[in-house]
Short mmCIF file of N, CA and C in Angstrom, two decimals:
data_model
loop_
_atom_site.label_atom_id
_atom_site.label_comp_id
_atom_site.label_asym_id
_atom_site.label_seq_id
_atom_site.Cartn_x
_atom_site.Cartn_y
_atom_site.Cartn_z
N UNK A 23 0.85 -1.20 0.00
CA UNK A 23 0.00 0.00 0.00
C UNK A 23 0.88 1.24 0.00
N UNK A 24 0.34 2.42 -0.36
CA UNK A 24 0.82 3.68 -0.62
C UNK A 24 1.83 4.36 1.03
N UNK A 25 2.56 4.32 0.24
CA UNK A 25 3.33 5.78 2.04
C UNK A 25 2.88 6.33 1.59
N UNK A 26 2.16 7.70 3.17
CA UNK A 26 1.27 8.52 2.99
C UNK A 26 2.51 9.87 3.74
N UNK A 27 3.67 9.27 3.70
CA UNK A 27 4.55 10.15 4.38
C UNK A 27 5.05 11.13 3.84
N UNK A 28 4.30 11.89 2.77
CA UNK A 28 4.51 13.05 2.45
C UNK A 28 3.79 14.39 3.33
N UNK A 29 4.05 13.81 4.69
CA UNK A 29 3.08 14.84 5.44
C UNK A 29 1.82 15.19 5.58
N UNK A 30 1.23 15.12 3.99
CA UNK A 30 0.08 15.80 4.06
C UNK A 30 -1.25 15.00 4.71
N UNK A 31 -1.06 13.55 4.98
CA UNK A 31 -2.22 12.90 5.52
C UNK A 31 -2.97 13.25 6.78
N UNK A 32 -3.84 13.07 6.96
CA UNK A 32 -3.99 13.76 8.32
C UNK A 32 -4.67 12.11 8.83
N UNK A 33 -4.77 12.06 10.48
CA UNK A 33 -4.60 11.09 11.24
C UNK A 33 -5.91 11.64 12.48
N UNK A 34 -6.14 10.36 13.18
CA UNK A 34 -6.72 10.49 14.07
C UNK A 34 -6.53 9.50 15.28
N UNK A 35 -5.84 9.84 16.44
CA UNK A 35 -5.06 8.77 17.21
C UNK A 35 -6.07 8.60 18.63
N UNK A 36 -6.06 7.26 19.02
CA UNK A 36 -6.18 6.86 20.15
C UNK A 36 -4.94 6.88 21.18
N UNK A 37 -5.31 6.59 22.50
CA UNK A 37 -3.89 6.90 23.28
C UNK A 37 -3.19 5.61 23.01
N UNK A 38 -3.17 4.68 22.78
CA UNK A 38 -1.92 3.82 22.69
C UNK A 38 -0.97 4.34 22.07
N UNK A 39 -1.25 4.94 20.65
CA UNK A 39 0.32 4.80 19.76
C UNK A 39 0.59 6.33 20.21
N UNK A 40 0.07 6.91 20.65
CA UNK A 40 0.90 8.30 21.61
C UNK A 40 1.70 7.90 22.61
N UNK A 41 1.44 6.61 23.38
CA UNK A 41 1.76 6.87 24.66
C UNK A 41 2.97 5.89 23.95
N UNK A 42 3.03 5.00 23.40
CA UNK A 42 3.78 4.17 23.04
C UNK A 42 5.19 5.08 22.22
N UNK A 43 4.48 5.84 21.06
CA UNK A 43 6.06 6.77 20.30
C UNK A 43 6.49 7.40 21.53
N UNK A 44 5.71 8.25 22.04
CA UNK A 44 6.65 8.63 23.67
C UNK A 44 7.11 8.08 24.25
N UNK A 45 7.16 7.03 24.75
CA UNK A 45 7.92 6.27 25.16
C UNK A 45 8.91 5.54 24.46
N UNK A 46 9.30 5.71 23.50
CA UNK A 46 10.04 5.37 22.36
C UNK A 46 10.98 6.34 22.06
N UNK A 47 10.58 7.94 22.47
CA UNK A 47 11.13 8.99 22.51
C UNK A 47 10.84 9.53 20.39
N UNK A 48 9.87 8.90 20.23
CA UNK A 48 9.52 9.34 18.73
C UNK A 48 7.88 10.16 18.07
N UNK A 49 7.47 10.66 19.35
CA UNK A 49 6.12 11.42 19.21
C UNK A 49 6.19 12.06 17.96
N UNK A 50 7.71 12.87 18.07
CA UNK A 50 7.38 14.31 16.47
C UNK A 50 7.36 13.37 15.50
N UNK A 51 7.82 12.24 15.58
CA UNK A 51 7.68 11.65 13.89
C UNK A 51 6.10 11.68 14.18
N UNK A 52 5.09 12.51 14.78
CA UNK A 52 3.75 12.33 14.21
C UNK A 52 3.85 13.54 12.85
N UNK A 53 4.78 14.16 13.45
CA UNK A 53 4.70 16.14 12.59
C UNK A 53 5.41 15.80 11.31
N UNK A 54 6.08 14.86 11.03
CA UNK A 54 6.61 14.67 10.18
C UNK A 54 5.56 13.72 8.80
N UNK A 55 4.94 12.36 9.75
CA UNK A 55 4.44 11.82 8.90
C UNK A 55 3.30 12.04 8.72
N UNK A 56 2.45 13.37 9.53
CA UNK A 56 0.91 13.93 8.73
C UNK A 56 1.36 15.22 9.23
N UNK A 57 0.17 15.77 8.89
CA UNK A 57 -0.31 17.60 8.37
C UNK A 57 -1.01 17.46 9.76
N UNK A 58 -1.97 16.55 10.06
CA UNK A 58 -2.52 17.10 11.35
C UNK A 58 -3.29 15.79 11.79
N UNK A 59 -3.74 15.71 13.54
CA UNK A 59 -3.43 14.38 14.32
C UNK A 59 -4.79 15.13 15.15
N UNK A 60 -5.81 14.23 14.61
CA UNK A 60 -6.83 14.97 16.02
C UNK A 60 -6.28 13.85 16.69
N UNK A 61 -6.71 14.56 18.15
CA UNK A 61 -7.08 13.55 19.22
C UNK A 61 -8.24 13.75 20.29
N UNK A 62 -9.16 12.75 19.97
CA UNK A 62 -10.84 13.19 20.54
C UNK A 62 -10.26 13.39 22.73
N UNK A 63 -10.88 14.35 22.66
CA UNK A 63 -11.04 15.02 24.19
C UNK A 63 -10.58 13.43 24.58
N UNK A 64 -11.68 12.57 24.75
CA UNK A 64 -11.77 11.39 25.58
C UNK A 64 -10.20 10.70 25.56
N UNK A 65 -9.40 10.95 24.75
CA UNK A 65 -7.90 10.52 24.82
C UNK A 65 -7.32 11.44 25.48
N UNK A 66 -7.67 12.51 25.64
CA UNK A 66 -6.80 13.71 26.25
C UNK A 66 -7.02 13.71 27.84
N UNK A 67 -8.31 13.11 28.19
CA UNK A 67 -8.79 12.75 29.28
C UNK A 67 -7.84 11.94 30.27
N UNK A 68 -8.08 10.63 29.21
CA UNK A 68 -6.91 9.28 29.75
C UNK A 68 -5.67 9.67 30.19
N UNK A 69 -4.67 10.66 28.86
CA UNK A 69 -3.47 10.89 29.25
C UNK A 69 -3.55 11.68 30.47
N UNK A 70 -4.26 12.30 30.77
CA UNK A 70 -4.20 13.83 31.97
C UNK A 70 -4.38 12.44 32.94
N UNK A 71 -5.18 11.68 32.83
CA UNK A 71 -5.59 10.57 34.47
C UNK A 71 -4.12 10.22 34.61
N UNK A 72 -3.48 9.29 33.45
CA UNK A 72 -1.96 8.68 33.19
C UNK A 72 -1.76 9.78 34.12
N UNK A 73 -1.20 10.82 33.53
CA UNK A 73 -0.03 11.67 34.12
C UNK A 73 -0.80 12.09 35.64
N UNK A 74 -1.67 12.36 35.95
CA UNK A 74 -1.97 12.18 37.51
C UNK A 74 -2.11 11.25 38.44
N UNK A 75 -1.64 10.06 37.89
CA UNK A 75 -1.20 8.90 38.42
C UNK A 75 0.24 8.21 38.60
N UNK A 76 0.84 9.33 38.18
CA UNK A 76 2.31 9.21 37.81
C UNK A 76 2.66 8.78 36.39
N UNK A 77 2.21 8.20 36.21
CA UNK A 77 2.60 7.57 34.50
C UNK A 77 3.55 8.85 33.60
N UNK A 78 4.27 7.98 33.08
CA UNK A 78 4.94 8.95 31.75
C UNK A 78 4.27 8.73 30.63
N UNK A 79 3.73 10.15 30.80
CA UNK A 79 2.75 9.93 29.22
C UNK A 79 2.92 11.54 28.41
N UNK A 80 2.61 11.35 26.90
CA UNK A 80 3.14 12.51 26.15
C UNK A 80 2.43 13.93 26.67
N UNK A 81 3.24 15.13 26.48
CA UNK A 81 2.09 16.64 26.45
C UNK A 81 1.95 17.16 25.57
N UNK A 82 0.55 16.72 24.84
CA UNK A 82 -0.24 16.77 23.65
C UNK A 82 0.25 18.36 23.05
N UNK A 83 0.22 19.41 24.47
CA UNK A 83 0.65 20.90 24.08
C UNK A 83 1.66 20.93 23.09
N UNK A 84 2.65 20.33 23.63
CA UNK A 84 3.96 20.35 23.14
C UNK A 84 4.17 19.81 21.17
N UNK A 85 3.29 18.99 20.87
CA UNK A 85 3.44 18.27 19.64
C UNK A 85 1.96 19.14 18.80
N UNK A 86 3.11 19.98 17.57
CA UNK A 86 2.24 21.42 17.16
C UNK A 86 1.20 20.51 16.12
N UNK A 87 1.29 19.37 15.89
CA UNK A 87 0.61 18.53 14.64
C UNK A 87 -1.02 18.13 15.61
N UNK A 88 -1.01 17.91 16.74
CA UNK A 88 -2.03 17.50 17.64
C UNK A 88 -3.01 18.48 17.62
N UNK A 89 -4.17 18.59 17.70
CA UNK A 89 -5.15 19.11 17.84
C UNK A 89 -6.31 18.51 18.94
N UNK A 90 -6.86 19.05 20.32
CA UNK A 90 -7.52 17.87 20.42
C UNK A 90 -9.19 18.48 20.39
N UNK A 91 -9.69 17.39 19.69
CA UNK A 91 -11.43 18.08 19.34
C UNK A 91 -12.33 17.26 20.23
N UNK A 92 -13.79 17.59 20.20
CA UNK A 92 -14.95 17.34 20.60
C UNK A 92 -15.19 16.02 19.69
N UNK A 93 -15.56 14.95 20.20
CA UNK A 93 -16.13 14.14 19.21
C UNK A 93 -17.11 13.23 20.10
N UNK A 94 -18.27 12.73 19.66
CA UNK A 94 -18.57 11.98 20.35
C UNK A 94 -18.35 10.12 20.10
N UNK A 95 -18.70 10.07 21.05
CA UNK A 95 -18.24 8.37 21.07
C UNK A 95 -19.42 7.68 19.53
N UNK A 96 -18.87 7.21 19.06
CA UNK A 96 -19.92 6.38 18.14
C UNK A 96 -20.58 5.21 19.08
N UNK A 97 -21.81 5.11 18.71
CA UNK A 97 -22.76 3.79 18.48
C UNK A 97 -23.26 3.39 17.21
N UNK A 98 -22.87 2.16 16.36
CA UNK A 98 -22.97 1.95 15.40
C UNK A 98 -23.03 0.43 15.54
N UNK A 99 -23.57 0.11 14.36
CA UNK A 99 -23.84 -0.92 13.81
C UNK A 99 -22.32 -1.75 13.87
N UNK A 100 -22.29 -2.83 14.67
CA UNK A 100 -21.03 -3.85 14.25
C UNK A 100 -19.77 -2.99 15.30
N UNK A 101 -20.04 -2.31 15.88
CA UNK A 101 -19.27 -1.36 16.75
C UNK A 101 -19.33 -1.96 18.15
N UNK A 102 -18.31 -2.45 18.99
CA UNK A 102 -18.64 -3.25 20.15
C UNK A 102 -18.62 -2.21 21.16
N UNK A 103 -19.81 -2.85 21.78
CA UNK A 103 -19.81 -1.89 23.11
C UNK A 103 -18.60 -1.77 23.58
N UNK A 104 -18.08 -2.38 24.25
CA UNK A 104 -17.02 -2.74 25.12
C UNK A 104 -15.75 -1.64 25.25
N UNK A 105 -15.49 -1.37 23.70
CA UNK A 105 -14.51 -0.45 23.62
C UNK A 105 -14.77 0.71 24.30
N UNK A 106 -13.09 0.84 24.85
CA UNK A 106 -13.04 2.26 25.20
C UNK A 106 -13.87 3.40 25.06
N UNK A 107 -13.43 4.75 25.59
CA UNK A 107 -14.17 5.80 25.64
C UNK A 107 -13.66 6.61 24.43
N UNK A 108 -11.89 6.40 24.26
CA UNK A 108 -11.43 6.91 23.76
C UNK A 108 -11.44 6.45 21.99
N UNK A 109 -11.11 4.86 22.14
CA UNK A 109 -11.57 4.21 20.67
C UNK A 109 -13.21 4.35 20.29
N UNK A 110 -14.20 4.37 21.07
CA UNK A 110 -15.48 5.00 20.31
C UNK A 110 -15.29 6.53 20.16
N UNK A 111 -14.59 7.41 20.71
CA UNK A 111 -14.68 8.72 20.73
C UNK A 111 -13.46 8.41 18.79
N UNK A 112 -12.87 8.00 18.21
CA UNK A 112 -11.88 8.01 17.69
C UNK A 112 -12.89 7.16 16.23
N UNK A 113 -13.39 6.54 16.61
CA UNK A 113 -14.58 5.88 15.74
C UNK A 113 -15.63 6.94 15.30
N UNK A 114 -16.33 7.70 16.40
CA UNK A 114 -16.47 8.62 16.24
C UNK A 114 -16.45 9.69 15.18
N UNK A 115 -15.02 10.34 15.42
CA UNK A 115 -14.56 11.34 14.03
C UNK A 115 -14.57 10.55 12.97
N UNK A 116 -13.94 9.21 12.73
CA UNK A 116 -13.78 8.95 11.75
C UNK A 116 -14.87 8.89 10.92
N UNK A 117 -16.53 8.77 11.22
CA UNK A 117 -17.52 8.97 10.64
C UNK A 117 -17.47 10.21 9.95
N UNK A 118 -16.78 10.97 10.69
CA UNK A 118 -17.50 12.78 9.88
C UNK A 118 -16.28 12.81 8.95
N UNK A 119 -15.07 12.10 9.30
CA UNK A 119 -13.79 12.23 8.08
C UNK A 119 -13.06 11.55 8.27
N UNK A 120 -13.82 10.48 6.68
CA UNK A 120 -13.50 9.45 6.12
C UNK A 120 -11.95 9.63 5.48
N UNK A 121 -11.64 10.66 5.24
CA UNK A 121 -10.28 10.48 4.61
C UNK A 121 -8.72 10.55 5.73
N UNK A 122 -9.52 10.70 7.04
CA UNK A 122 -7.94 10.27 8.22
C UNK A 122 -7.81 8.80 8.31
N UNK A 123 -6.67 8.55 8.61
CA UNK A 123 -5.93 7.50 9.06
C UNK A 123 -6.51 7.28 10.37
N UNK A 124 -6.55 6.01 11.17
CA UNK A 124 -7.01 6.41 12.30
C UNK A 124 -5.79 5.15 12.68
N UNK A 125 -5.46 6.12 13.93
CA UNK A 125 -3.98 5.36 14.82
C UNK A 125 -4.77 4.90 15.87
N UNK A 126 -4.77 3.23 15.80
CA UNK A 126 -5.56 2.18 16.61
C UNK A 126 -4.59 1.21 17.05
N UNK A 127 -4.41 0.62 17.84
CA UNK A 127 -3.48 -0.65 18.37
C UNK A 127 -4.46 -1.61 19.35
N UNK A 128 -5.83 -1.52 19.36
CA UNK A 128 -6.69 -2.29 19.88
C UNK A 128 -7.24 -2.99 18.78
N UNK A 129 -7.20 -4.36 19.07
CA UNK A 129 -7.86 -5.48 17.86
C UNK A 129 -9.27 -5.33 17.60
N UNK A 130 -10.03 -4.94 18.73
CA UNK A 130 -11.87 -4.78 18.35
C UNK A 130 -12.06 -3.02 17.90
N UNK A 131 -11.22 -2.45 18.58
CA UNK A 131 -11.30 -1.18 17.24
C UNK A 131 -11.05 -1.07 16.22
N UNK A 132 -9.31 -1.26 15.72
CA UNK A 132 -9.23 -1.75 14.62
C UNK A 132 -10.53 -2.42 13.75
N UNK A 133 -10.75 -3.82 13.97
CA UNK A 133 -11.84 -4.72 13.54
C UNK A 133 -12.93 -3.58 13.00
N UNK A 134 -13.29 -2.81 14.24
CA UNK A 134 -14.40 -2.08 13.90
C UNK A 134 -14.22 -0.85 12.68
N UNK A 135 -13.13 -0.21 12.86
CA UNK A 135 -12.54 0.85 11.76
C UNK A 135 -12.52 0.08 10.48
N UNK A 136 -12.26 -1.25 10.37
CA UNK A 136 -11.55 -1.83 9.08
C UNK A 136 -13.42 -2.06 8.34
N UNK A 137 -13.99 -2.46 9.50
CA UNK A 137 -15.40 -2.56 9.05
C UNK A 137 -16.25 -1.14 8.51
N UNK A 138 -15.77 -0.07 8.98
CA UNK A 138 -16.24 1.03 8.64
C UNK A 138 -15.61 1.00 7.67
N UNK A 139 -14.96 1.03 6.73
CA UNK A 139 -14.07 1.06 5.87
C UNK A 139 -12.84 2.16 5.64
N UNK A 140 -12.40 2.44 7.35
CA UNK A 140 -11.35 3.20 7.20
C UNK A 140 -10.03 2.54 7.51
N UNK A 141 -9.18 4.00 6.93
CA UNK A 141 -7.42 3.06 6.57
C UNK A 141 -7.32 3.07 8.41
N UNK A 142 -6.03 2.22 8.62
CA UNK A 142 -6.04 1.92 10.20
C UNK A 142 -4.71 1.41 9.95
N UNK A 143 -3.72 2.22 11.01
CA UNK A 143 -2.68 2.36 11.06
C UNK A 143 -2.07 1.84 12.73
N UNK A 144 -1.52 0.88 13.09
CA UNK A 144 -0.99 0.78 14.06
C UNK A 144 0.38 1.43 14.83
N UNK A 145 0.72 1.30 16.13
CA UNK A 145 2.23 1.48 16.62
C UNK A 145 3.23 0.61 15.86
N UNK A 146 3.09 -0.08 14.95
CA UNK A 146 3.91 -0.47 14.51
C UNK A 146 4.43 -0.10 12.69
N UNK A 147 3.00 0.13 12.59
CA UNK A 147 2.87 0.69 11.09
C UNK A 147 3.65 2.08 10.95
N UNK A 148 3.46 2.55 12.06
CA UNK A 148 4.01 4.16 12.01
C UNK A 148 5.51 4.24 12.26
N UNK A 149 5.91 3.06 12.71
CA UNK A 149 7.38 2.59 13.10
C UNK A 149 7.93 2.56 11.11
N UNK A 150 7.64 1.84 10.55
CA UNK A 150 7.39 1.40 8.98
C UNK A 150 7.76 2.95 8.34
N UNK A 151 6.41 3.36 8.67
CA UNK A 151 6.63 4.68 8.15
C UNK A 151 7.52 5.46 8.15
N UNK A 152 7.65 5.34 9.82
CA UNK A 152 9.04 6.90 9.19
C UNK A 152 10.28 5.95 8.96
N UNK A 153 10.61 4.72 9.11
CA UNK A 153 11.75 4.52 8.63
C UNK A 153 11.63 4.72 7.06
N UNK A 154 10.52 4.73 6.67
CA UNK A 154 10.36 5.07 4.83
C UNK A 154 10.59 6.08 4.70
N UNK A 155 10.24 7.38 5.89
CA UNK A 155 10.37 8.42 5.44
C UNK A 155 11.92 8.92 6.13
N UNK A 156 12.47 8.06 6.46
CA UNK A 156 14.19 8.43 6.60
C UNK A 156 13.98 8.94 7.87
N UNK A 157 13.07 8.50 8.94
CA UNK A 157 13.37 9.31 10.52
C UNK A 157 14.44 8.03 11.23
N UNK A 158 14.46 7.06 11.07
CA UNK A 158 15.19 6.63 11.47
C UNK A 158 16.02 4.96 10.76
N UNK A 159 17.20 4.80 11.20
CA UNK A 159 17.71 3.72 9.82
C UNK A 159 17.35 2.19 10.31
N UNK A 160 17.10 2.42 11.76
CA UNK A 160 16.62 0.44 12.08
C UNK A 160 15.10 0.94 13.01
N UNK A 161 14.63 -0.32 12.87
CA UNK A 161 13.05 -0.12 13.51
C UNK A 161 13.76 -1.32 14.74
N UNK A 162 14.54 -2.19 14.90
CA UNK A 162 14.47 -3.28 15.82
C UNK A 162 14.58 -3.24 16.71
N UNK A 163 15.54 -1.78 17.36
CA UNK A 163 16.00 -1.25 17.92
C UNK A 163 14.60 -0.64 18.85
N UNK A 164 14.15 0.01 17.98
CA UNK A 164 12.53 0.80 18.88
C UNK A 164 11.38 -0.24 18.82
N UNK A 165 11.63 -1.40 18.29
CA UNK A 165 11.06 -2.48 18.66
C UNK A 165 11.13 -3.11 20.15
N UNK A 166 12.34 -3.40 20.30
CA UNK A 166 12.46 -3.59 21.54
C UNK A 166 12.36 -2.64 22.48
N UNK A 167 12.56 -1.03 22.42
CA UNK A 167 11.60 -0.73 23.30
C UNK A 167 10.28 -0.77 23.78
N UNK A 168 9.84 -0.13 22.47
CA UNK A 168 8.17 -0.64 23.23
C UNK A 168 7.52 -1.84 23.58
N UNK A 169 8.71 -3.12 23.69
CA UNK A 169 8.19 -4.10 23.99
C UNK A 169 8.30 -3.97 25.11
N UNK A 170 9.60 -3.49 25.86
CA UNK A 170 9.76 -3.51 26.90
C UNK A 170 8.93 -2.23 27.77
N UNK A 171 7.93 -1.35 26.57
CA UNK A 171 7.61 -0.11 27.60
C UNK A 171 6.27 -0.92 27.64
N UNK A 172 5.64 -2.19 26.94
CA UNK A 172 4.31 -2.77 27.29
C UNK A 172 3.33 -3.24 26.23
N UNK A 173 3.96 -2.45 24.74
CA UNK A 173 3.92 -2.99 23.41
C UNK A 173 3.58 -4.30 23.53
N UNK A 174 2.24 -5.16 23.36
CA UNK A 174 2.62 -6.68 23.24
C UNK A 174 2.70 -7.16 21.77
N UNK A 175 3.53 -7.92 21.72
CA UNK A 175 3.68 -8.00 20.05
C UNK A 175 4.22 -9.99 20.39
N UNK A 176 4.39 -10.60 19.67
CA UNK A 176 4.45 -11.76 19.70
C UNK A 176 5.99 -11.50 18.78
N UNK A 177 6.62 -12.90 18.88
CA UNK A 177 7.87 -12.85 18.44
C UNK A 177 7.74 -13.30 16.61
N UNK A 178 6.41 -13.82 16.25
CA UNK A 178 6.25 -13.62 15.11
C UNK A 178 6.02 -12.39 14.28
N UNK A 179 5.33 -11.41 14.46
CA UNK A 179 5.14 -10.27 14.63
C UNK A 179 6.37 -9.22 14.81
N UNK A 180 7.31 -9.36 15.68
CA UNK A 180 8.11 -8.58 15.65
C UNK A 180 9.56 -8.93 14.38
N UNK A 181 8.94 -10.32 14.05
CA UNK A 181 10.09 -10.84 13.22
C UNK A 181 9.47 -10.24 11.67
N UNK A 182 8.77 -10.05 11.65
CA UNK A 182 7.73 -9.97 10.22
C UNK A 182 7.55 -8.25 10.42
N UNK A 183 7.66 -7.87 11.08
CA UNK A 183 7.78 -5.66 11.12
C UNK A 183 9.58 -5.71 10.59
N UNK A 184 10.32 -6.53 11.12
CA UNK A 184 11.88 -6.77 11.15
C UNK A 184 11.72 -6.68 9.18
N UNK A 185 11.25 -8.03 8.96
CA UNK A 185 11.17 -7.89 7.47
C UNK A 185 10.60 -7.20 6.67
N UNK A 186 9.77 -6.46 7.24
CA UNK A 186 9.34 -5.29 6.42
C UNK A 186 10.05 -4.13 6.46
N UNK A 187 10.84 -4.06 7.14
CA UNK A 187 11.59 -2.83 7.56
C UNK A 187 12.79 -3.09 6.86
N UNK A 188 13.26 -4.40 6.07
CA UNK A 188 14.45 -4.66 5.19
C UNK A 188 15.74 -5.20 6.41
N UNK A 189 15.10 -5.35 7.90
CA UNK A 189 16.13 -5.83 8.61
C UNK A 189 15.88 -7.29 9.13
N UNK A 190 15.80 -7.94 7.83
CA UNK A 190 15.23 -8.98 7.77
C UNK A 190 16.21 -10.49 8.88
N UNK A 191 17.86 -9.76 8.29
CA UNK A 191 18.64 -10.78 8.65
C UNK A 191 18.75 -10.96 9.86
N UNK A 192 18.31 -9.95 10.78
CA UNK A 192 18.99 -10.57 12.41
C UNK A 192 17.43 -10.85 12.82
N UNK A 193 17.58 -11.79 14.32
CA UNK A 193 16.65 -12.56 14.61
C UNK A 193 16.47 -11.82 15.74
N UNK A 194 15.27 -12.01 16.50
CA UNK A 194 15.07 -11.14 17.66
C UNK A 194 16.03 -10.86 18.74
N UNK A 195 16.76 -12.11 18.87
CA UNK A 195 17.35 -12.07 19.65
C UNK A 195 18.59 -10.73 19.37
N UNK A 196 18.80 -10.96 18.27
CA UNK A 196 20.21 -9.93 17.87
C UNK A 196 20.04 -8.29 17.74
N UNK A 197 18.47 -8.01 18.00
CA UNK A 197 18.12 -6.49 17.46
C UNK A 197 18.85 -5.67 19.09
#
């Protein structure tokens, strides 16, 4: 599929892959790989609880690509209750604009976005990305961080992002 890393895409993120590039120390590659990043209140919510609980989590202020809007949570057809406040709030926008990316790392959101028929981009996809777009020369490396910051990824999975990333030859163990 197409890199959209000419900046101009615009995105719509749930808190995982925020909290996750921050912790990775790679948030601005959001400014780099879109034009602009809502993030529905209800994520902005979570991070403020995070960070008043101690947690290290990103400051949305700080990253000029972020915007955070009003959205309401969707109820829809094929849409599981269950999800979050923040993945229905993120489901949500994506109804009123169909043409963002929406940054998901939950399997029943995802599911549900892919069913709406929007593009859906994970913490790992965005890893992909900017190494396409030259932010950085190995992904295996920030692989193993966010495994270790809580990223769950299976060792198949991290071997198969490895080969997509052209760092095909070393094995998990060696990143």
């Amino acid at each position: 599929s197409a890199s959209w890393s000419d900046g101009m895409a615009e995105a719509i993120s749930d808190t995982s892959p925020l909290l996750y590039l921050h912790r990775a120390g790679i948030i601005d590659w959001l400014s780099t790989l879109f034009g602009s990043v809502w993030v529905p209140r209800a994520v902005a919510v979570e991070l403020d609880e995070g960070r008043r609980r101690g947690f290290d989590v990103p400051s949305l202020a700080e990253i000029p690509v972020i915007e955070v809007v009003h959205a309401e949570p969707v109820v829809a057809e094929g849409v599981p209750v269950r999800l979050g406040a923040g993945e229905r709030a993120v489901l949500g926008l994506a109804l009123r604009s169909p043409n963002r990316v929406l940054l998901l790392d939950d399997g029943q959101a995802r599911a549900a976005a892919v069913a709406l028929g929007r593009p859906v981009w994970g913490t790992l996809r965005l890893l992909l990305e900017g190494k396409a777009s030259g932010l950085t020369e190995q992904v295996g490396p920030l692989l193993v961080v966010l495994r270790s910051s809580g990223l769950w990824m299976t060792d198949t999975v991290f071997a198969r992002v490895l080969a997509l990333a052209g760092e095909k030859g070393r094995s998990v163990r060696e990143v």
